[in-house]
mmCIF file of C-alpha atoms in Angstrom:
data_model
loop_
_atom_site.group_PDB
_atom_site.id
_atom_site.type_symbol
_atom_site.label_atom_id
_atom_site.label_comp_id
_atom_site.label_asym_id
_atom_site.label_seq_id
_atom_site.Cartn_x
_atom_site.Cartn_y
_atom_site.Cartn_z
ATOM 1 C CA MET A 1 193.908 -132.685 -164.081
ATOM 2 C CA ARG A 2 195.294 -131.767 -160.998
ATOM 3 C CA LYS A 3 195.606 -134.641 -158.930
ATOM 4 C CA GLY A 4 196.011 -135.823 -155.250
ATOM 5 C CA PHE A 5 192.629 -138.515 -154.201
ATOM 6 C CA LEU A 6 189.569 -137.739 -152.469
ATOM 7 C CA THR A 7 188.987 -140.833 -150.693
ATOM 8 C CA PHE A 8 184.914 -141.072 -149.877
ATOM 9 C CA ALA A 9 185.161 -139.583 -146.422
ATOM 10 C CA ALA A 10 187.082 -136.828 -147.606
ATOM 11 C CA VAL A 11 183.517 -135.643 -148.750
ATOM 12 C CA GLY A 12 183.567 -133.839 -146.140
ATOM 13 C CA LEU A 13 186.232 -131.958 -146.838
ATOM 14 C CA LEU A 14 183.379 -129.354 -148.307
ATOM 15 C CA ALA A 15 183.880 -126.591 -146.004
ATOM 16 C CA THR A 16 181.492 -125.936 -143.462
ATOM 17 C CA GLY A 17 181.881 -122.213 -142.715
ATOM 18 C CA SER A 18 180.849 -119.659 -146.092
ATOM 19 C CA MET A 19 181.363 -116.828 -147.312
ATOM 20 C CA ALA A 20 179.511 -113.677 -148.098
ATOM 21 C CA ALA A 21 178.473 -114.030 -152.388
ATOM 22 C CA CYS A 22 180.661 -112.048 -154.792
ATOM 23 C CA GLY A 23 178.645 -110.233 -157.661
ATOM 24 C CA ASP A 24 180.353 -110.314 -161.074
ATOM 25 C CA ASP A 25 181.312 -107.816 -163.675
ATOM 26 C CA SER A 26 176.982 -108.021 -164.242
ATOM 27 C CA GLY A 27 175.600 -107.654 -160.869
ATOM 28 C CA SER A 28 174.332 -111.168 -160.679
ATOM 29 C CA THR A 29 175.629 -113.332 -157.888
ATOM 30 C CA GLU A 30 178.557 -115.606 -158.658
ATOM 31 C CA ALA A 31 178.072 -118.144 -155.604
ATOM 32 C CA GLY A 32 174.104 -118.481 -155.489
ATOM 33 C CA GLY A 33 171.029 -116.911 -154.988
ATOM 34 C CA SER A 34 170.707 -114.828 -152.643
ATOM 35 C CA SER A 35 169.688 -114.699 -149.615
ATOM 36 C CA ASP A 36 165.974 -112.703 -150.330
ATOM 37 C CA LYS A 37 165.553 -115.580 -152.812
ATOM 38 C CA LYS A 38 164.031 -119.434 -151.245
ATOM 39 C CA PRO A 39 166.667 -121.605 -152.163
ATOM 40 C CA LYS A 40 165.604 -123.962 -154.892
ATOM 41 C CA ILE A 41 167.820 -126.210 -156.753
ATOM 42 C CA GLY A 42 167.790 -127.814 -160.585
ATOM 43 C CA VAL A 43 169.319 -130.648 -161.750
ATOM 44 C CA ILE A 44 169.533 -132.215 -165.285
ATOM 45 C CA LEU A 45 170.159 -135.676 -165.938
ATOM 46 C CA PRO A 46 171.442 -136.039 -169.278
ATOM 47 C CA ASP A 47 169.730 -139.465 -170.595
ATOM 48 C CA SER A 48 168.310 -142.967 -169.578
ATOM 49 C CA LYS A 49 170.327 -145.059 -172.868
ATOM 50 C CA SER A 50 173.437 -144.529 -172.222
ATOM 51 C CA SER A 51 173.932 -146.312 -168.858
ATOM 52 C CA ALA A 52 171.423 -147.033 -166.083
ATOM 53 C CA ARG A 53 173.046 -144.980 -163.436
ATOM 54 C CA TRP A 54 171.286 -140.947 -164.270
ATOM 55 C CA GLU A 55 168.057 -143.225 -163.649
ATOM 56 C CA GLY A 56 168.890 -146.167 -161.393
ATOM 57 C CA ALA A 57 171.896 -144.571 -158.467
ATOM 58 C CA ASP A 58 171.769 -140.042 -159.459
ATOM 59 C CA ARG A 59 168.646 -139.473 -159.249
ATOM 60 C CA LYS A 60 167.793 -141.965 -156.421
ATOM 61 C CA PHE A 61 170.554 -140.606 -154.371
ATOM 62 C CA LEU A 62 169.947 -136.961 -154.767
ATOM 63 C CA GLU A 63 166.238 -136.615 -154.319
ATOM 64 C CA GLU A 64 166.641 -138.800 -150.448
ATOM 65 C CA ALA A 65 169.674 -135.663 -149.682
ATOM 66 C CA PHE A 66 167.177 -132.953 -151.482
ATOM 67 C CA LYS A 67 164.487 -134.500 -149.209
ATOM 68 C CA ALA A 68 166.231 -134.576 -146.437
ATOM 69 C CA ALA A 69 167.806 -131.023 -146.159
ATOM 70 C CA ASN A 70 163.935 -130.368 -146.773
ATOM 71 C CA VAL A 71 165.257 -127.859 -150.070
ATOM 72 C CA ASP A 72 162.203 -127.538 -152.966
ATOM 73 C CA TYR A 73 164.553 -129.347 -156.056
ATOM 74 C CA ASP A 74 163.314 -129.914 -159.649
ATOM 75 C CA ILE A 75 165.098 -133.385 -161.081
ATOM 76 C CA GLN A 76 164.727 -133.837 -164.961
ATOM 77 C CA ASN A 77 166.127 -136.037 -167.863
ATOM 78 C CA ALA A 78 166.929 -134.407 -171.223
ATOM 79 C CA GLN A 79 166.797 -138.187 -172.480
ATOM 80 C CA GLY A 80 169.224 -137.110 -174.707
ATOM 81 C CA ASP A 81 167.799 -134.198 -177.245
ATOM 82 C CA LYS A 82 170.149 -130.768 -177.053
ATOM 83 C CA ASN A 83 167.614 -129.100 -177.595
ATOM 84 C CA ALA A 84 165.027 -130.549 -174.504
ATOM 85 C CA PHE A 85 168.347 -129.495 -172.322
ATOM 86 C CA GLN A 86 168.453 -126.266 -173.099
ATOM 87 C CA THR A 87 164.186 -126.128 -172.501
ATOM 88 C CA ILE A 88 164.169 -128.027 -168.750
ATOM 89 C CA ALA A 89 166.868 -125.518 -168.561
ATOM 90 C CA ASP A 90 165.318 -122.243 -169.408
ATOM 91 C CA GLN A 91 161.874 -124.444 -167.274
ATOM 92 C CA MET A 92 164.072 -123.584 -164.362
ATOM 93 C CA ILE A 93 165.640 -120.830 -164.539
ATOM 94 C CA THR A 94 162.212 -118.946 -164.953
ATOM 95 C CA ASN A 95 160.883 -120.896 -162.159
ATOM 96 C CA GLY A 96 162.980 -119.764 -159.293
ATOM 97 C CA VAL A 97 166.127 -122.402 -158.996
ATOM 98 C CA THR A 98 169.536 -120.487 -157.615
ATOM 99 C CA ALA A 99 170.997 -123.151 -158.144
ATOM 100 C CA LEU A 100 171.591 -125.187 -160.922
ATOM 101 C CA MET A 101 173.165 -128.671 -161.960
ATOM 102 C CA ILE A 102 174.077 -130.019 -164.567
ATOM 103 C CA VAL A 103 174.738 -132.903 -166.840
ATOM 104 C CA ASN A 104 175.470 -131.366 -169.738
ATOM 105 C CA LEU A 105 175.279 -133.771 -173.038
ATOM 106 C CA ASP A 106 177.722 -132.163 -175.415
ATOM 107 C CA SER A 107 179.535 -128.986 -173.921
ATOM 108 C CA GLY A 108 178.371 -126.456 -176.409
ATOM 109 C CA THR A 109 174.756 -126.907 -175.162
ATOM 110 C CA GLY A 110 176.226 -126.593 -171.328
ATOM 111 C CA LYS A 111 177.960 -123.987 -171.940
ATOM 112 C CA ALA A 112 174.277 -121.896 -172.989
ATOM 113 C CA VAL A 113 172.583 -123.126 -169.890
ATOM 114 C CA LEU A 114 175.263 -121.802 -167.953
ATOM 115 C CA ASP A 115 176.555 -119.081 -168.874
ATOM 116 C CA LYS A 116 172.504 -118.436 -169.372
ATOM 117 C CA ALA A 117 172.198 -119.428 -164.982
ATOM 118 C CA LYS A 118 174.723 -117.716 -164.801
ATOM 119 C CA SER A 119 173.809 -114.017 -166.023
ATOM 120 C CA GLN A 120 170.348 -114.696 -163.567
ATOM 121 C CA GLY A 121 172.303 -115.027 -160.944
ATOM 122 C CA VAL A 122 172.325 -118.417 -160.250
ATOM 123 C CA ALA A 123 174.720 -120.505 -158.867
ATOM 124 C CA THR A 124 175.912 -123.653 -161.359
ATOM 125 C CA ILE A 125 177.366 -127.167 -160.745
ATOM 126 C CA ASP A 126 179.225 -129.595 -163.580
ATOM 127 C CA TYR A 127 178.029 -133.464 -162.045
ATOM 128 C CA ASP A 128 179.897 -136.244 -163.337
ATOM 129 C CA ARG A 129 181.236 -133.966 -167.101
ATOM 130 C CA LEU A 130 182.946 -131.095 -167.111
ATOM 131 C CA THR A 131 182.149 -128.792 -169.591
ATOM 132 C CA LEU A 132 184.707 -127.163 -171.230
ATOM 133 C CA GLY A 133 184.952 -123.263 -171.722
ATOM 134 C CA GLY A 134 181.582 -123.459 -170.067
ATOM 135 C CA SER A 135 181.222 -120.941 -165.874
ATOM 136 C CA ALA A 136 180.214 -123.327 -163.618
ATOM 137 C CA GLN A 137 181.645 -122.938 -160.527
ATOM 138 C CA TYR A 138 181.894 -125.701 -159.166
ATOM 139 C CA TYR A 139 182.590 -129.609 -160.184
ATOM 140 C CA VAL A 140 181.432 -132.883 -158.976
ATOM 141 C CA SER A 141 182.662 -135.949 -159.898
ATOM 142 C CA PHE A 142 185.736 -138.888 -159.627
ATOM 143 C CA ASP A 143 188.573 -138.999 -160.433
ATOM 144 C CA ASN A 144 187.922 -140.235 -164.585
ATOM 145 C CA GLU A 145 191.124 -140.136 -165.547
ATOM 146 C CA ALA A 146 192.314 -142.328 -162.205
ATOM 147 C CA VAL A 147 188.799 -144.718 -164.188
ATOM 148 C CA GLY A 148 191.064 -145.364 -167.481
ATOM 149 C CA LYS A 149 193.858 -146.166 -165.161
ATOM 150 C CA LEU A 150 192.102 -148.984 -163.784
ATOM 151 C CA GLN A 151 190.431 -150.490 -166.689
ATOM 152 C CA GLY A 152 194.180 -149.984 -168.631
ATOM 153 C CA GLU A 153 195.520 -151.624 -165.937
ATOM 154 C CA GLY A 154 192.497 -154.458 -165.435
ATOM 155 C CA LEU A 155 192.746 -155.426 -169.221
ATOM 156 C CA ALA A 156 195.974 -155.826 -168.891
ATOM 157 C CA LYS A 157 195.688 -157.957 -166.082
ATOM 158 C CA CYS A 158 193.267 -160.153 -167.012
ATOM 159 C CA LEU A 159 195.461 -160.966 -170.684
ATOM 160 C CA THR A 160 198.352 -161.979 -168.217
ATOM 161 C CA ASP A 161 195.770 -164.507 -165.980
ATOM 162 C CA LYS A 162 195.168 -165.915 -169.403
ATOM 163 C CA GLY A 163 198.430 -166.051 -171.200
ATOM 164 C CA VAL A 164 197.542 -163.875 -173.995
ATOM 165 C CA LYS A 165 200.813 -163.353 -176.109
ATOM 166 C CA ASN A 166 200.935 -160.161 -178.264
ATOM 167 C CA PRO A 167 197.486 -159.173 -177.672
ATOM 168 C CA ALA A 168 195.585 -157.689 -180.727
ATOM 169 C CA ILE A 169 193.240 -154.438 -178.595
ATOM 170 C CA ALA A 170 190.220 -152.992 -179.554
ATOM 171 C CA TYR A 171 188.857 -149.646 -177.940
ATOM 172 C CA LEU A 172 185.305 -149.236 -177.634
ATOM 173 C CA ASN A 173 186.081 -145.475 -176.695
ATOM 174 C CA GLY A 174 183.203 -143.293 -174.947
ATOM 175 C CA SER A 175 180.839 -139.923 -176.991
ATOM 176 C CA PRO A 176 184.003 -137.689 -178.118
ATOM 177 C CA THR A 177 181.553 -135.020 -177.072
ATOM 178 C CA ASP A 178 182.057 -136.180 -173.558
ATOM 179 C CA ASN A 179 184.769 -134.830 -171.919
ATOM 180 C CA ASN A 180 184.725 -137.333 -169.045
ATOM 181 C CA ALA A 181 185.339 -139.550 -172.608
ATOM 182 C CA THR A 182 188.589 -137.873 -172.862
ATOM 183 C CA LEU A 183 189.809 -138.484 -169.573
ATOM 184 C CA PHE A 184 189.128 -142.538 -170.030
ATOM 185 C CA LYS A 185 191.484 -142.471 -172.473
ATOM 186 C CA ASN A 186 194.067 -140.488 -171.240
ATOM 187 C CA GLY A 187 194.456 -143.141 -168.220
ATOM 188 C CA TYR A 188 193.485 -146.223 -170.798
ATOM 189 C CA ASP A 189 196.241 -145.149 -173.195
ATOM 190 C CA SER A 190 198.361 -144.174 -170.291
ATOM 191 C CA VAL A 191 198.736 -147.583 -169.456
ATOM 192 C CA LEU A 192 198.363 -149.778 -172.984
ATOM 193 C CA LYS A 193 200.272 -146.917 -175.028
ATOM 194 C CA PRO A 194 203.487 -147.812 -173.914
ATOM 195 C CA LYS A 195 202.964 -151.547 -174.533
ATOM 196 C CA PHE A 196 201.674 -150.452 -178.136
ATOM 197 C CA ASP A 197 204.910 -148.340 -178.401
ATOM 198 C CA ALA A 198 206.810 -151.857 -176.905
ATOM 199 C CA LYS A 199 205.028 -153.965 -179.673
ATOM 200 C CA GLU A 200 204.573 -156.053 -176.679
ATOM 201 C CA TYR A 201 200.101 -155.788 -176.980
ATOM 202 C CA THR A 202 199.146 -154.588 -181.073
ATOM 203 C CA GLN A 203 195.998 -151.945 -181.486
ATOM 204 C CA VAL A 204 194.077 -153.569 -184.050
ATOM 205 C CA ALA A 205 191.031 -150.657 -183.384
ATOM 206 C CA ASP A 206 190.103 -147.121 -181.699
ATOM 207 C CA ASP A 207 186.536 -145.738 -182.014
ATOM 208 C CA SER A 208 184.301 -143.795 -180.446
ATOM 209 C CA VAL A 209 181.141 -143.972 -180.289
ATOM 210 C CA PRO A 210 178.396 -140.944 -180.554
ATOM 211 C CA ASP A 211 177.026 -140.061 -177.577
ATOM 212 C CA TRP A 212 177.314 -143.871 -175.908
ATOM 213 C CA ASP A 213 175.094 -145.484 -177.891
ATOM 214 C CA ASN A 214 175.037 -148.859 -177.037
ATOM 215 C CA ALA A 215 173.527 -150.931 -179.993
ATOM 216 C CA GLN A 216 175.880 -147.898 -182.756
ATOM 217 C CA ALA A 217 178.912 -149.696 -180.431
ATOM 218 C CA ALA A 218 178.093 -153.051 -181.339
ATOM 219 C CA THR A 219 177.887 -152.422 -184.969
ATOM 220 C CA ILE A 220 181.489 -150.563 -184.087
ATOM 221 C CA PHE A 221 182.843 -153.620 -183.311
ATOM 222 C CA GLU A 222 181.258 -155.986 -185.458
ATOM 223 C CA GLN A 223 182.373 -153.779 -188.283
ATOM 224 C CA GLN A 224 186.339 -153.910 -185.714
ATOM 225 C CA LEU A 225 185.808 -158.060 -185.533
ATOM 226 C CA THR A 226 185.488 -158.386 -189.200
ATOM 227 C CA LYS A 227 188.603 -155.691 -190.435
ATOM 228 C CA ALA A 228 190.469 -157.892 -187.245
ATOM 229 C CA GLY A 229 189.966 -161.687 -189.151
ATOM 230 C CA GLY A 230 188.551 -162.433 -186.029
ATOM 231 C CA LYS A 231 191.526 -161.580 -184.245
ATOM 232 C CA ILE A 232 191.159 -159.055 -180.742
ATOM 233 C CA ASP A 233 192.304 -160.613 -177.875
ATOM 234 C CA GLY A 234 190.843 -157.916 -175.089
ATOM 235 C CA VAL A 235 188.569 -154.884 -175.822
ATOM 236 C CA LEU A 236 188.659 -151.541 -173.943
ATOM 237 C CA ALA A 237 185.283 -150.705 -172.999
ATOM 238 C CA ALA A 238 184.409 -147.732 -171.699
ATOM 239 C CA ASN A 239 181.679 -148.661 -170.252
ATOM 240 C CA ASP A 240 179.657 -151.442 -168.944
ATOM 241 C CA GLY A 241 176.579 -151.129 -171.837
ATOM 242 C CA LEU A 242 179.713 -150.698 -174.212
ATOM 243 C CA GLY A 243 180.938 -153.651 -173.331
ATOM 244 C CA ASN A 244 177.543 -155.818 -173.426
ATOM 245 C CA ALA A 245 177.088 -154.078 -176.906
ATOM 246 C CA ALA A 246 180.327 -156.223 -177.721
ATOM 247 C CA ILE A 247 180.136 -159.422 -175.633
ATOM 248 C CA SER A 248 176.780 -159.445 -177.315
ATOM 249 C CA VAL A 249 179.113 -159.541 -180.431
ATOM 250 C CA LEU A 250 181.406 -162.306 -179.375
ATOM 251 C CA LYS A 251 178.984 -164.075 -178.006
ATOM 252 C CA LYS A 252 177.558 -164.766 -181.977
ATOM 253 C CA ASN A 253 181.302 -165.584 -183.058
ATOM 254 C CA LYS A 254 181.841 -167.599 -179.975
ATOM 255 C CA LEU A 255 184.019 -165.891 -178.191
ATOM 256 C CA ASN A 256 183.110 -164.210 -174.898
ATOM 257 C CA GLY A 257 184.908 -164.967 -172.421
ATOM 258 C CA LYS A 258 187.884 -166.106 -174.131
ATOM 259 C CA VAL A 259 188.599 -162.044 -175.126
ATOM 260 C CA PRO A 260 188.697 -159.856 -171.850
ATOM 261 C CA VAL A 261 186.554 -157.038 -171.917
ATOM 262 C CA THR A 262 186.455 -154.354 -169.676
ATOM 263 C CA GLY A 263 183.639 -151.682 -168.525
ATOM 264 C CA GLN A 264 182.402 -149.120 -165.999
ATOM 265 C CA ASP A 265 179.854 -147.841 -164.271
ATOM 266 C CA ALA A 266 179.113 -151.286 -161.862
ATOM 267 C CA THR A 267 175.848 -151.414 -163.649
ATOM 268 C CA PRO A 268 173.309 -155.483 -162.627
ATOM 269 C CA GLN A 269 174.008 -156.498 -166.204
ATOM 270 C CA GLY A 270 178.068 -155.700 -166.371
ATOM 271 C CA LEU A 271 178.509 -157.130 -162.535
ATOM 272 C CA GLN A 272 176.257 -160.491 -163.598
ATOM 273 C CA ASN A 273 178.672 -160.267 -167.268
ATOM 274 C CA ILE A 274 181.243 -160.221 -164.452
ATOM 275 C CA LEU A 275 180.045 -163.439 -162.469
ATOM 276 C CA ALA A 276 179.485 -165.179 -165.981
ATOM 277 C CA GLY A 277 182.915 -164.749 -167.361
ATOM 278 C CA ASP A 278 182.359 -162.697 -170.524
ATOM 279 C CA GLN A 279 183.196 -159.577 -168.351
ATOM 280 C CA CYS A 280 187.132 -159.431 -167.518
ATOM 281 C CA MET A 281 186.146 -156.236 -164.369
ATOM 282 C CA THR A 282 184.330 -153.004 -164.491
ATOM 283 C CA VAL A 283 185.319 -149.860 -162.162
ATOM 284 C CA TYR A 284 183.107 -149.294 -159.164
ATOM 285 C CA LYS A 285 182.016 -145.574 -158.504
ATOM 286 C CA ALA A 286 180.354 -144.568 -155.952
ATOM 287 C CA ILE A 287 177.528 -142.728 -157.265
ATOM 288 C CA LYS A 288 175.863 -142.349 -153.513
ATOM 289 C CA GLU A 289 178.860 -140.639 -152.443
ATOM 290 C CA GLU A 290 178.967 -138.460 -155.131
ATOM 291 C CA ALA A 291 175.214 -137.596 -155.432
ATOM 292 C CA LYS A 292 176.374 -136.728 -151.767
ATOM 293 C CA ALA A 293 178.957 -133.859 -152.577
ATOM 294 C CA ALA A 294 177.246 -132.946 -155.502
ATOM 295 C CA SER A 295 173.799 -132.211 -152.765
ATOM 296 C CA GLU A 296 175.908 -130.960 -150.095
ATOM 297 C CA LEU A 297 177.642 -128.042 -151.912
ATOM 298 C CA ALA A 298 174.575 -127.652 -154.161
ATOM 299 C CA ILE A 299 172.223 -127.206 -150.621
ATOM 300 C CA ALA A 300 175.343 -124.302 -149.577
ATOM 301 C CA VAL A 301 174.904 -122.461 -152.793
ATOM 302 C CA ALA A 302 171.488 -122.575 -153.383
ATOM 303 C CA LYS A 303 171.493 -120.902 -149.960
ATOM 304 C CA GLY A 304 174.340 -118.028 -151.386
ATOM 305 C CA GLU A 305 177.004 -119.477 -149.481
ATOM 306 C CA LYS A 306 180.751 -119.806 -151.244
ATOM 307 C CA LYS A 307 182.658 -122.718 -150.310
ATOM 308 C CA GLU A 308 185.859 -124.136 -150.331
ATOM 309 C CA THR A 309 186.984 -127.453 -151.666
ATOM 310 C CA GLY A 310 190.524 -127.670 -151.299
ATOM 311 C CA GLN A 311 190.906 -129.245 -155.626
ATOM 312 C CA THR A 312 190.933 -127.371 -158.634
ATOM 313 C CA VAL A 313 190.973 -129.453 -162.195
ATOM 314 C CA LYS A 314 191.853 -127.363 -165.061
ATOM 315 C CA ASP A 315 189.611 -125.982 -167.988
ATOM 316 C CA PRO A 316 191.333 -127.063 -171.129
ATOM 317 C CA GLU A 317 188.864 -124.866 -173.257
ATOM 318 C CA GLY A 318 188.550 -121.895 -170.587
ATOM 319 C CA GLY A 319 191.614 -121.991 -169.317
ATOM 320 C CA ARG A 320 189.989 -121.825 -165.520
ATOM 321 C CA ASP A 321 190.538 -123.342 -163.041
ATOM 322 C CA VAL A 322 187.174 -125.204 -161.193
ATOM 323 C CA ALA A 323 186.556 -125.565 -158.182
ATOM 324 C CA ALA A 324 186.586 -129.193 -157.418
ATOM 325 C CA VAL A 325 185.651 -132.136 -155.215
ATOM 326 C CA LEU A 326 186.802 -135.613 -157.104
ATOM 327 C CA LEU A 327 186.126 -138.932 -155.870
ATOM 328 C CA THR A 328 188.254 -142.113 -155.463
ATOM 329 C CA PRO A 329 186.937 -145.054 -157.883
ATOM 330 C CA LYS A 330 187.762 -148.796 -158.544
ATOM 331 C CA ALA A 331 188.328 -151.974 -159.726
ATOM 332 C CA ILE A 332 185.886 -154.368 -159.559
ATOM 333 C CA TYR A 333 187.008 -158.291 -160.628
ATOM 334 C CA LYS A 334 185.051 -161.467 -160.069
ATOM 335 C CA GLU A 335 186.190 -161.671 -156.362
ATOM 336 C CA ASN A 336 185.135 -158.736 -155.388
ATOM 337 C CA VAL A 337 181.925 -157.787 -157.161
ATOM 338 C CA LYS A 338 179.992 -158.085 -153.851
ATOM 339 C CA ASP A 339 181.998 -155.353 -152.503
ATOM 340 C CA VAL A 340 178.971 -152.820 -154.842
ATOM 341 C CA ILE A 341 176.264 -155.042 -153.333
ATOM 342 C CA ALA A 342 177.410 -155.085 -149.978
ATOM 343 C CA ASP A 343 177.963 -150.762 -149.976
ATOM 344 C CA GLY A 344 174.391 -150.828 -151.458
ATOM 345 C CA PHE A 345 175.218 -149.446 -154.933
ATOM 346 C CA VAL A 346 172.966 -152.389 -157.083
ATOM 347 C CA THR A 347 170.815 -154.545 -154.699
ATOM 348 C CA LYS A 348 171.389 -158.994 -154.402
ATOM 349 C CA ASP A 349 167.839 -159.019 -156.141
ATOM 350 C CA GLU A 350 169.115 -156.974 -159.448
ATOM 351 C CA VAL A 351 171.954 -158.982 -159.787
ATOM 352 C CA CYS A 352 171.406 -162.870 -158.834
ATOM 353 C CA THR A 353 168.420 -163.936 -160.804
ATOM 354 C CA GLY A 354 167.894 -166.790 -162.725
ATOM 355 C CA ALA A 355 170.834 -168.284 -163.840
ATOM 356 C CA TYR A 356 173.342 -165.613 -161.966
ATOM 357 C CA ALA A 357 172.086 -167.167 -158.681
ATOM 358 C CA LYS A 358 174.551 -170.060 -157.899
ATOM 359 C CA LEU A 359 176.894 -168.185 -159.878
ATOM 360 C CA CYS A 360 176.510 -165.782 -156.792
ATOM 361 C CA ALA A 361 176.796 -167.895 -154.261
ATOM 362 C CA ASP A 362 180.330 -169.125 -156.275
ATOM 363 C CA ALA A 363 181.332 -165.727 -155.494
ATOM 364 C CA GLY A 364 180.268 -165.483 -151.718
ATOM 365 C CA ILE A 365 177.125 -163.252 -151.873
ATOM 366 C CA SER A 366 174.867 -163.738 -149.517
#
């Protein structure tokens, strides 16, 4: 993956000028719908089960941006169903979208949808997840290897803070069909694998969780803990949902708060777990900024414009460079949970409920 991070403010690096769209060999419009079509944007979100972000944040921020720009749009959620994903895409193309933005469920389904859209002259954007071997013209996300690196560094910091020597580490990786999960793992492996190789840490489990399913994650972690004879000192969980699944098992074994657990997405539940001391950290990705960058790009290409992003990522399966906008993630610990709330990503009311009200006050959240 090509580096050179964009800060949140750098979303504006999308070129303000536009160029005429280019045609591909089939005569379809490469950079967007033709100017004689009314701009309309279709967005397909993946599910509402794997993370609260898709319906709680992405939909909201995208809708706000499209309404502010006064463009027609259609946002739908495939709810984890690959057949529904393809059906939604077909309907959107039939109904005249000039730009299609997808969060794929897997690269195979995503590629089929992107290729069909391209053949119909519809501009395409991969949002948050790159479709391997796909044909999206643009990719908008965070630097996902940097996300994983923050998780690895976070787990190491929390273990050091607890004074744990030669800790036994379990991995709860994301879905094997999600390229982001691969990138996250590349990132945390870059921090933790040298420690495994040097015998500073011991890796006792390394499992992926199909479809980021939290119920399966709890079952997998319970098996990991049993196999390790109850001796797990740290859990690299790839997001807050998987982290909470591990925490639920640790609670049953009276190990919560003793075993550092990582996360990602800065969900209200994840932040509550951090405030309670059951989760050591999460990674905050300013979804509002990601949605802003993606919506600006979608609005432009829906009008038939071509944009320069100044960055690319390599699609390892397709062997091509994809124009990209990558944003910078941030590590969140107990001492800076307040930053996520101050940024407006989640509200105080969502996090500081019931027993968490005092924990919020103690953490300086007012």
